PDB file of C-alpha atoms in Angstrom:
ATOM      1  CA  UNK A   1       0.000   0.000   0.000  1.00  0.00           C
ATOM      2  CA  UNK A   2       2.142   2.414  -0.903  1.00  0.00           C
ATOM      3  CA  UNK A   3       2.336   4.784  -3.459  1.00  0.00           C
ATOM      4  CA  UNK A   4       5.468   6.630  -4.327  1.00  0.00           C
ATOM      5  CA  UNK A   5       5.932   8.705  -7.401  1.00  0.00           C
ATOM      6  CA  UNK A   6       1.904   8.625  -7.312  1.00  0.00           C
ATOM      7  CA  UNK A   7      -0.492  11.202  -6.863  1.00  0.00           C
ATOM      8  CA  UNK A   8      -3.887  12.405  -5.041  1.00  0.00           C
ATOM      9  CA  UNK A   9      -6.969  14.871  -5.077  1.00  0.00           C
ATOM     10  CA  UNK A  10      -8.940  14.980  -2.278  1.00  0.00           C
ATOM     11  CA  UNK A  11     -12.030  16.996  -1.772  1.00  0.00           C
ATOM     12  CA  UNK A  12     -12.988  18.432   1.436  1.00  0.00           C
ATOM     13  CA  UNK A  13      -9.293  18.305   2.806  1.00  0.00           C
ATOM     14  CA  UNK A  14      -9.764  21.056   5.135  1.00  0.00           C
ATOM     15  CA  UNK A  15     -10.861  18.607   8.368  1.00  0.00           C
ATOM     16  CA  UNK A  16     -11.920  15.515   9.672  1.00  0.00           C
ATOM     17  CA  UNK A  17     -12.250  12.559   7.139  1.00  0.00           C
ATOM     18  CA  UNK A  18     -10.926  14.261   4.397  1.00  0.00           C
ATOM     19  CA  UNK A  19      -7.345  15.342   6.214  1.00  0.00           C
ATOM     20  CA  UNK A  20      -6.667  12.326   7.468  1.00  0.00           C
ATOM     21  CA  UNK A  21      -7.186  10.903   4.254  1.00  0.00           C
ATOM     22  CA  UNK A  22      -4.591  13.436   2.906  1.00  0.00           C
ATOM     23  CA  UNK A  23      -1.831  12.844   5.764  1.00  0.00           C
ATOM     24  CA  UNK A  24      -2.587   8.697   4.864  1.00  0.00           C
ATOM     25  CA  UNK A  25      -1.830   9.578   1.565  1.00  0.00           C
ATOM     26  CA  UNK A  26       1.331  11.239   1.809  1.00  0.00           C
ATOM     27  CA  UNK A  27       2.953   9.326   4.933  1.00  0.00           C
ATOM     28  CA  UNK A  28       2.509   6.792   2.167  1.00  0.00           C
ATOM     29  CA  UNK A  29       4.665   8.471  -0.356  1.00  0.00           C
ATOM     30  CA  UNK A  30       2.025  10.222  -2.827  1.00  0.00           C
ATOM     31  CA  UNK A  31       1.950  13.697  -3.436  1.00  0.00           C
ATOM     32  CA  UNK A  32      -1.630  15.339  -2.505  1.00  0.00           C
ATOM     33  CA  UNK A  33      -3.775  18.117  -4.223  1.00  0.00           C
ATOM     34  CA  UNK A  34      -6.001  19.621  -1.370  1.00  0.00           C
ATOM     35  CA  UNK A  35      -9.399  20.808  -2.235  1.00  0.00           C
ATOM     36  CA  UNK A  36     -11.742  22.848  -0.146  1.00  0.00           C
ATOM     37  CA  UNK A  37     -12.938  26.370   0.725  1.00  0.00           C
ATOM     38  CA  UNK A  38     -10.629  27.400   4.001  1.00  0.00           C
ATOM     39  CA  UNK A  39      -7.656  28.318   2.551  1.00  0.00           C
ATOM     40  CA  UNK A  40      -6.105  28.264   6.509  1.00  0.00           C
ATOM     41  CA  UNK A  41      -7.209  25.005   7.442  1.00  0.00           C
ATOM     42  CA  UNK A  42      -5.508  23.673   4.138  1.00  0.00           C
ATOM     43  CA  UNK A  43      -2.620  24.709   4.376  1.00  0.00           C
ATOM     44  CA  UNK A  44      -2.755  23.286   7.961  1.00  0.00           C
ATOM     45  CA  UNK A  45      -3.351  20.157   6.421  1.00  0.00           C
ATOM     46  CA  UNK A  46      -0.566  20.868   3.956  1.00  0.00           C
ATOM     47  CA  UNK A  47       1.638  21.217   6.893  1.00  0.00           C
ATOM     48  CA  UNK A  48       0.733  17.827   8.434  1.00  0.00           C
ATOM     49  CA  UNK A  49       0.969  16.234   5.435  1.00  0.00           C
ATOM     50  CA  UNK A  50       4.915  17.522   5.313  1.00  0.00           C
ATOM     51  CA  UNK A  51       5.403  16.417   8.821  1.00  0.00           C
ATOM     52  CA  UNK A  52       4.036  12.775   7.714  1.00  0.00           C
ATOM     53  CA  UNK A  53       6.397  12.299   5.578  1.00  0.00           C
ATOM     54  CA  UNK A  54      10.102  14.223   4.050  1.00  0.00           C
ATOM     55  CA  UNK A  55       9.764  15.340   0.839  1.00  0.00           C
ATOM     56  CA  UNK A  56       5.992  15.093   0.664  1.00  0.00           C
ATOM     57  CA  UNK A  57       4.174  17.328  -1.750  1.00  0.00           C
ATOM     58  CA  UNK A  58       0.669  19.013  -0.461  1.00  0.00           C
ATOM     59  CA  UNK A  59      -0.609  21.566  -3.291  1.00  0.00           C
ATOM     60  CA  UNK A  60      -3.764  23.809  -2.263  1.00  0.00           C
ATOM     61  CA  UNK A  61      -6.009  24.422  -4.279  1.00  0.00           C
ATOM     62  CA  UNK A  62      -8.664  26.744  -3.148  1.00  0.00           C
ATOM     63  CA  UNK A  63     -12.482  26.564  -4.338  1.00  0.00           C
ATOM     64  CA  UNK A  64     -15.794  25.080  -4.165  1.00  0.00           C
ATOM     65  CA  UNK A  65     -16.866  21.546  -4.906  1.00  0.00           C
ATOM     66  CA  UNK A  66     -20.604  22.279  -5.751  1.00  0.00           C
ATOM     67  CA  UNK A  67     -18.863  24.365  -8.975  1.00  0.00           C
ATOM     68  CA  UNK A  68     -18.131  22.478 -12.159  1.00  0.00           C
ATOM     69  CA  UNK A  69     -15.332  24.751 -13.720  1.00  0.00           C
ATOM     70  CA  UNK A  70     -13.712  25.040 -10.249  1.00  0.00           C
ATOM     71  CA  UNK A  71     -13.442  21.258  -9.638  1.00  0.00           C
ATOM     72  CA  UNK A  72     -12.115  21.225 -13.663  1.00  0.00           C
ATOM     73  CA  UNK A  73      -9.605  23.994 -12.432  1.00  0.00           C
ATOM     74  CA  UNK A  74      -8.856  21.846  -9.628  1.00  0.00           C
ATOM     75  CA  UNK A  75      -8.094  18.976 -11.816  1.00  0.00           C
ATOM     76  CA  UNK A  76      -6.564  20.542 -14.323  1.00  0.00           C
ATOM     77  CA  UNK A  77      -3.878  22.291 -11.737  1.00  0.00           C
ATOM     78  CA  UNK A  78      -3.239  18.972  -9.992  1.00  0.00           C
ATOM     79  CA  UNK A  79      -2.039  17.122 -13.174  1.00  0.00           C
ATOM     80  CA  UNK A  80      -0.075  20.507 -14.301  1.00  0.00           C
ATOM     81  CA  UNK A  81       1.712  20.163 -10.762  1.00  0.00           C
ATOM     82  CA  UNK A  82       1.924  16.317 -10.774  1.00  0.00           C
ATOM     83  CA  UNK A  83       1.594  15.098 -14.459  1.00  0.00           C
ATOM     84  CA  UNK A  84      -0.714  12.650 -13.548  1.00  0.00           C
ATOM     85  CA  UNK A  85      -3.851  11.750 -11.037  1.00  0.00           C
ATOM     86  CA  UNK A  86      -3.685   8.411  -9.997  1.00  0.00           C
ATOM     87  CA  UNK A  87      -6.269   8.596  -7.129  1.00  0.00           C
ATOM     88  CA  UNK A  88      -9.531  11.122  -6.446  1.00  0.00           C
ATOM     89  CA  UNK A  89     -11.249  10.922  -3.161  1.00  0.00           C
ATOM     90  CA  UNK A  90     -14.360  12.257  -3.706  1.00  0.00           C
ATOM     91  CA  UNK A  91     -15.041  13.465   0.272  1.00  0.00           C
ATOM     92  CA  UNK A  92     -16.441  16.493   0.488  1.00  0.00           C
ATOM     93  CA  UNK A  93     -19.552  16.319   2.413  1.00  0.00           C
ATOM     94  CA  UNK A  94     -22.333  18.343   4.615  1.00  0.00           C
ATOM     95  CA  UNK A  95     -25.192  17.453   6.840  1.00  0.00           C
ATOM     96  CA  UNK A  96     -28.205  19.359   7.578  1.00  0.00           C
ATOM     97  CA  UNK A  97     -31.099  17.616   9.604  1.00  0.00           C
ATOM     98  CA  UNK A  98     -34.544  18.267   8.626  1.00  0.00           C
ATOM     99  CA  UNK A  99     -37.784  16.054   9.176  1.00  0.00           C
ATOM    100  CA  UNK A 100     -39.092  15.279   5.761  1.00  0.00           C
ATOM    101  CA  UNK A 101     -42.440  17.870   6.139  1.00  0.00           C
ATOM    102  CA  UNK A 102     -39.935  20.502   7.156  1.00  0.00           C
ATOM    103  CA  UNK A 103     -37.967  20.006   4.843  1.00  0.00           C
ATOM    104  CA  UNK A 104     -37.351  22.945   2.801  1.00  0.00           C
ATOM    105  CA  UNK A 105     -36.591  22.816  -0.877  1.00  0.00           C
ATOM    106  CA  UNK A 106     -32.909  24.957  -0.509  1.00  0.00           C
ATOM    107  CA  UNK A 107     -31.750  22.199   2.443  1.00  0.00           C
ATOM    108  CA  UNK A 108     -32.476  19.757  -0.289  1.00  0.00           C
ATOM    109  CA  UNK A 109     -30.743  21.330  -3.483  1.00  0.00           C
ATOM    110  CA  UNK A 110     -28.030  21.948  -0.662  1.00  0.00           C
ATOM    111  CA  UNK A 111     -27.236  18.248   0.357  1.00  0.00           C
ATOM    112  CA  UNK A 112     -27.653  17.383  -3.589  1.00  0.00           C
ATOM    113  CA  UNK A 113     -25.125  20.110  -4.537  1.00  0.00           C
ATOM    114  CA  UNK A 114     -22.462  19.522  -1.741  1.00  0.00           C
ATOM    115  CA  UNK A 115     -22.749  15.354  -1.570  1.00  0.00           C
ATOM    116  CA  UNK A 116     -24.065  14.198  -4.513  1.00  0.00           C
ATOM    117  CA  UNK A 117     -23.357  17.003  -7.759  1.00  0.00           C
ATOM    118  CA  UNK A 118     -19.551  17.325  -6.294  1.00  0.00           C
ATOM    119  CA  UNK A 119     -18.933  13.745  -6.949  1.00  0.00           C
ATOM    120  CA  UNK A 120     -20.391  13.312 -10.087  1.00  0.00           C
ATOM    121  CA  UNK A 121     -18.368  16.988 -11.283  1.00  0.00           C
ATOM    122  CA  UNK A 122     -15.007  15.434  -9.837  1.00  0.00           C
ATOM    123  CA  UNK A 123     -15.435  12.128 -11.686  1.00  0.00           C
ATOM    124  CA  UNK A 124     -15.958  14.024 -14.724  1.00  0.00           C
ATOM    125  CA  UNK A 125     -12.783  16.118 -13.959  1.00  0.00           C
ATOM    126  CA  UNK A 126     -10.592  13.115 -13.770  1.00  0.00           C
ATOM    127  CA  UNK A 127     -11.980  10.339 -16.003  1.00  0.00           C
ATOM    128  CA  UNK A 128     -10.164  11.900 -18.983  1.00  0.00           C
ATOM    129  CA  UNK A 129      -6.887  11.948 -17.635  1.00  0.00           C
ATOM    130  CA  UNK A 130      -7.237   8.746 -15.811  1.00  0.00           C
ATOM    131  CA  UNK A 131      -8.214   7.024 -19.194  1.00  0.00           C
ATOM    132  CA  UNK A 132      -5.224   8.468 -21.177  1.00  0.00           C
ATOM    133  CA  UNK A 133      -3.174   6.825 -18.434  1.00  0.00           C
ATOM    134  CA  UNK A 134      -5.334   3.810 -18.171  1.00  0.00           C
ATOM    135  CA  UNK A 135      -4.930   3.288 -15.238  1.00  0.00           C
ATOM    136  CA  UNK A 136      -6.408   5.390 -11.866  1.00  0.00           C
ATOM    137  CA  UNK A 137      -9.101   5.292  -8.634  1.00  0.00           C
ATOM    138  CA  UNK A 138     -11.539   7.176  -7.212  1.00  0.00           C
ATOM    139  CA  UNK A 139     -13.325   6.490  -4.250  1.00  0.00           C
ATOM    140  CA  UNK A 140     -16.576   8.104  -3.261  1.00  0.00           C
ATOM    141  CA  UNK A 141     -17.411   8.689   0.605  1.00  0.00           C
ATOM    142  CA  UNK A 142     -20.852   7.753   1.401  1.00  0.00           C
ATOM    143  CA  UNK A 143     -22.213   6.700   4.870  1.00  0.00           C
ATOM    144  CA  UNK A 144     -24.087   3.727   6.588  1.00  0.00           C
ATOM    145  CA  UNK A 145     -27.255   6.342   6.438  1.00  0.00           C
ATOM    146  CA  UNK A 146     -27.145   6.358   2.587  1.00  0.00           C
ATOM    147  CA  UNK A 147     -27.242   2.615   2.891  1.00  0.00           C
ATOM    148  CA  UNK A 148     -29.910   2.222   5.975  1.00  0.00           C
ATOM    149  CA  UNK A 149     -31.643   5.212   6.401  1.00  0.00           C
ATOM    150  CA  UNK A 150     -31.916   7.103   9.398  1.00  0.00           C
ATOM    151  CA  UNK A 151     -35.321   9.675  10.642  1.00  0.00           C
ATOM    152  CA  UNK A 152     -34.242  13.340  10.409  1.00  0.00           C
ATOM    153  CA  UNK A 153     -32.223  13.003   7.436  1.00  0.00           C
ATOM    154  CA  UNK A 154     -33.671  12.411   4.390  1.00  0.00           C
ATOM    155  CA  UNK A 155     -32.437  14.606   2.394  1.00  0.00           C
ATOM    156  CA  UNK A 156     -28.671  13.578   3.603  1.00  0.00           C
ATOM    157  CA  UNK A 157     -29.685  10.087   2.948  1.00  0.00           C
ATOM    158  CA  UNK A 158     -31.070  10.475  -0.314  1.00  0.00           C
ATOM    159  CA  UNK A 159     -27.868  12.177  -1.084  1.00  0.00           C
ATOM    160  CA  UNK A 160     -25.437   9.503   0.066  1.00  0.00           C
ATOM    161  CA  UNK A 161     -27.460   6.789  -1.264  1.00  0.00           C
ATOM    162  CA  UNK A 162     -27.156   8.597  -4.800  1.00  0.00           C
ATOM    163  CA  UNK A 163     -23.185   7.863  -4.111  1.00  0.00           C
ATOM    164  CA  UNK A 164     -23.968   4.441  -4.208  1.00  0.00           C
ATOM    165  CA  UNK A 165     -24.937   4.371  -7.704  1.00  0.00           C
ATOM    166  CA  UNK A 166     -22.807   6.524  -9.040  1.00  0.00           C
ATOM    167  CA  UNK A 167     -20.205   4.823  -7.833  1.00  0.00           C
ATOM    168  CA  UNK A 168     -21.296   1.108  -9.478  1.00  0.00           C
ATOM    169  CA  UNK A 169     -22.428   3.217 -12.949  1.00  0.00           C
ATOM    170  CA  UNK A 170     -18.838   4.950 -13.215  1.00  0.00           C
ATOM    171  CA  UNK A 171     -17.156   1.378 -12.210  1.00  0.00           C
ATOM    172  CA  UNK A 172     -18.804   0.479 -14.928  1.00  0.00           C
ATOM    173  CA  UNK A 173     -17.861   2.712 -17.199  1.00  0.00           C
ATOM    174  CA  UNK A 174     -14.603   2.740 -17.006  1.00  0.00           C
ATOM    175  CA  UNK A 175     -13.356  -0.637 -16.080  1.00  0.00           C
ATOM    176  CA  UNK A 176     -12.422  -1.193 -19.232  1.00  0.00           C
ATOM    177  CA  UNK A 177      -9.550   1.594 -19.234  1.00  0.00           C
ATOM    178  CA  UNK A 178      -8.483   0.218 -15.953  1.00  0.00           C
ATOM    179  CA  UNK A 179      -9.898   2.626 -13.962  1.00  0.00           C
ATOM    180  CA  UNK A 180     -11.576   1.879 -10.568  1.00  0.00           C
ATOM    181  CA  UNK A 181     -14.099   3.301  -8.399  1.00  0.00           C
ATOM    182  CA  UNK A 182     -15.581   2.420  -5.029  1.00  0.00           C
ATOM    183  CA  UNK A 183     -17.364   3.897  -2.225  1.00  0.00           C
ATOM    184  CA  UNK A 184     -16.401   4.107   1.539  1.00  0.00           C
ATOM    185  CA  UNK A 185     -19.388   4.102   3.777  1.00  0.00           C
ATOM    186  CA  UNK A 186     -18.478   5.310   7.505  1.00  0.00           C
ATOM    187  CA  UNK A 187     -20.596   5.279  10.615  1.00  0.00           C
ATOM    188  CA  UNK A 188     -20.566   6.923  13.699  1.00  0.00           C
ATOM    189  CA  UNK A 189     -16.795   9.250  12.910  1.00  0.00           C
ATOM    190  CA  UNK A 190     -15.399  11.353  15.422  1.00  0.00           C
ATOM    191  CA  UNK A 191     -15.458  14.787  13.592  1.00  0.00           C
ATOM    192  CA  UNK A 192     -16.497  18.255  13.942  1.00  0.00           C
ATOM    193  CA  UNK A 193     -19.394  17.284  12.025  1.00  0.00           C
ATOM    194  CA  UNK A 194     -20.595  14.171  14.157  1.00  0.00           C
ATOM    195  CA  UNK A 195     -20.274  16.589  17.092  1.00  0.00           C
ATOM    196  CA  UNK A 196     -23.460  17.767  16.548  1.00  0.00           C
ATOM    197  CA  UNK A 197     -25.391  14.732  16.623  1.00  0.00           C
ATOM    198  CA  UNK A 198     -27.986  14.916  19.334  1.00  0.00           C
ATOM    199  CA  UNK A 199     -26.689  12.716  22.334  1.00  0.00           C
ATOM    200  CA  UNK A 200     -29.655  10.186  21.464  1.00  0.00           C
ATOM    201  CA  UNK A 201     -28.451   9.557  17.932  1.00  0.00           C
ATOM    202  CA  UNK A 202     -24.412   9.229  18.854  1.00  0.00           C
ATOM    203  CA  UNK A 203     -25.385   6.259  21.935  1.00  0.00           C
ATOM    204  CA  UNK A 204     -27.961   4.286  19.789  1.00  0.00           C
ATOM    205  CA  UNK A 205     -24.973   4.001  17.230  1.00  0.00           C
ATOM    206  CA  UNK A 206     -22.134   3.462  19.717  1.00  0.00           C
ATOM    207  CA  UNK A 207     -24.714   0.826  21.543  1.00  0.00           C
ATOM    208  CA  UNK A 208     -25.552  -0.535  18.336  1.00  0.00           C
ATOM    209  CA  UNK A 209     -21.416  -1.149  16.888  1.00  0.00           C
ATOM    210  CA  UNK A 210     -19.958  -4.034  17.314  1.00  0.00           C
ATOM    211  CA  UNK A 211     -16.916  -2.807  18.632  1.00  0.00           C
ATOM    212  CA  UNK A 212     -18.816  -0.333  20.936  1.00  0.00           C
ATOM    213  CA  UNK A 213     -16.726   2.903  20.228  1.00  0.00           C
ATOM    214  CA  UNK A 214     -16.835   5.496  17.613  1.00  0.00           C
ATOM    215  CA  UNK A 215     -14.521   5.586  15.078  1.00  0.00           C
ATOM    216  CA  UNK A 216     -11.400   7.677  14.297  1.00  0.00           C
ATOM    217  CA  UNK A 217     -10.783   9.860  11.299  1.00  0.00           C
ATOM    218  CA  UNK A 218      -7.960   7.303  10.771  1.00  0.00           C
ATOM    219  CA  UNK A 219     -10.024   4.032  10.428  1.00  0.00           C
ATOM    220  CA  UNK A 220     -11.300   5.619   7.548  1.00  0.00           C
ATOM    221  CA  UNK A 221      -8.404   6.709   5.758  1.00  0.00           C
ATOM    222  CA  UNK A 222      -6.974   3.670   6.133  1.00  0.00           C
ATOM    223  CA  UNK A 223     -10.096   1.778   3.989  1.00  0.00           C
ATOM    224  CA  UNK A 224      -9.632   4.373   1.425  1.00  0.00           C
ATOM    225  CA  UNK A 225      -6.287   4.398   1.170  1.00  0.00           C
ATOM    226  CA  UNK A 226      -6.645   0.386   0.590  1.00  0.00           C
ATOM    227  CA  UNK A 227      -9.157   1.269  -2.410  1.00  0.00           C
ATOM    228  CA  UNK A 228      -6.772   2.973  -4.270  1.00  0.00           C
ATOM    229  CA  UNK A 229      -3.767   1.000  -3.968  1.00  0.00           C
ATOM    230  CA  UNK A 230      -2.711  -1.760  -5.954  1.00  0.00           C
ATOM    231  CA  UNK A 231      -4.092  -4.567  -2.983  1.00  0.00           C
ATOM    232  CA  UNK A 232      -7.297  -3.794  -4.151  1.00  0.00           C
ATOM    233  CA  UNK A 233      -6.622  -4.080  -7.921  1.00  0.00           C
ATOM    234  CA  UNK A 234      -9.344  -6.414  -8.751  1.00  0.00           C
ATOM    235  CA  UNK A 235     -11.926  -4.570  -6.821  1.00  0.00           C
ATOM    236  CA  UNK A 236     -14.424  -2.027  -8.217  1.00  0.00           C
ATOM    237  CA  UNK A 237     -17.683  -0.761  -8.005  1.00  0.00           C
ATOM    238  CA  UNK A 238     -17.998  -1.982  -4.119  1.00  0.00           C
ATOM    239  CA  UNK A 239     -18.973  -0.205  -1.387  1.00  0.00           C
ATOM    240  CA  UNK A 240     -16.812  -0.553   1.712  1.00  0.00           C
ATOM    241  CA  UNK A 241     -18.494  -0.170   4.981  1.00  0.00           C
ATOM    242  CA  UNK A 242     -16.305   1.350   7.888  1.00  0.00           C
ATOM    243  CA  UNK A 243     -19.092   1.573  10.933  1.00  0.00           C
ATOM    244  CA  UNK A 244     -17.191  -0.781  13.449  1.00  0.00           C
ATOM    245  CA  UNK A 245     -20.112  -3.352  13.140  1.00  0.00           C
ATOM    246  CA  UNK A 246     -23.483  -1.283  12.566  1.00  0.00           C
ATOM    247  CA  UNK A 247     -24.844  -2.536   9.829  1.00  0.00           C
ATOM    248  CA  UNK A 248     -24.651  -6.438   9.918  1.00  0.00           C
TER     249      UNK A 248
END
């Protein structure tokens, strides 16, 4: 699992999920294009990826995922800095809670933009590339709720469920250049994001694992890190569930 004289994107590199994935990434010899809207927290992320490992390359690239042409520019700068993409982690990712008859119609086109549209726009971005090459992965982060469903969040649901099936239609697509694509689904992740699950929600899932704890940013780099690399050459369009026993 390593992957020296390789190279990354990553979506939604500013925190949680989506920096450890980074650091994972270079500690294991790639160089890493960082994608997201917090230009500081980047470059913080830049800066632990250089600590992971000497020599490591982090370029920022500053802009938002919901945009087509910016996710294009993003892709476009990462193989003028690198010469190649040989993994895309689509990550970025928000959650807004909302019962389904309060729902309002801008909380929906919100989670669609942000979860779903970003993934399909990054694909996009790096299939062309990736095919000239023949050779490449991209893993999309879902989440046990696209799979399972949870009460509250529909919309966020709906959204990570669409993952799902993009992920098995692009694995599809472009198997035949080489090119492979899976999903990641995490539970219960200790994040800024998870901290503002209602006590209720964060014990019936810590109850309900296997393993009884929550996880770690770390247990999910790990699985994606294992997607891309060449031990997981004969695997595509599969979604990888990292919930520490959840869904069984």
């Amino acid at each position: 699992m390593r992957f020296d004289g390789k190279s990354a994107l990553i979506t939604g590199a500013s925190r949680g999920i989506g920096r450890a994935i980074a650091v994972e990434f270079a500690r294991r010899g790639a160089d890493v294009a960082l994608v997201g809207r917090d230009t500081a927290a980047l470059e913080e992320t830049a800066a632990l990826c250089a600590a992971a490992r000497a020599g490591a390359v982090a370029h920022i690239f500053q802009g938002d995922v919901t945009d087509q042409a910016s996710v294009e520019r993003a892709a476009a700068e990462t193989l003028e800095r690198f010469g190649r993409i040989d993994c895309a982690v689509a990550n970025a990712g928000q959650s807004i809670d909302a019962l389904l008859l309060r729902l309002k119609a801008d909380t929906l086109d919100q989670m669609l933009d942000v979860n779903l549209k970003s993934a399909f726009y990054l694909c996009g971005a790096v299939a062309k590339p990736m095919m000239k090459q023949r050779s490449g992965a991209i893993v999309l982060v879902t989440s046990i709720v696209g799979i399972m469903g949870n009460a509250g969040q529909a919309a966020y649901a709906a959204s990570k469920a669409g993952l799902i099936g993009l992920c098995k239609s692009v694995a599809k697509e472009l198997g035949s250049r080489q090119i492979r694509v899976n999903a990641v689904a995490p539970g219960l992740i200790e994040t800024a994001m998870t901290e503002k699950m209602p006590d209720a929600a964060r014990e019936f899932l810590i109850k309900n694992a296997a393993l009884g704890r929550p996880g770690r940013p770390e247990d999910v780099s790990g699985a994606v890190a294992f997607l891309c690399s060449d031990a997981a050459s004969y695997i595509t369009g599969q979604t990888l569930v990292v919930d520490g026993g959840v869904l069984m």
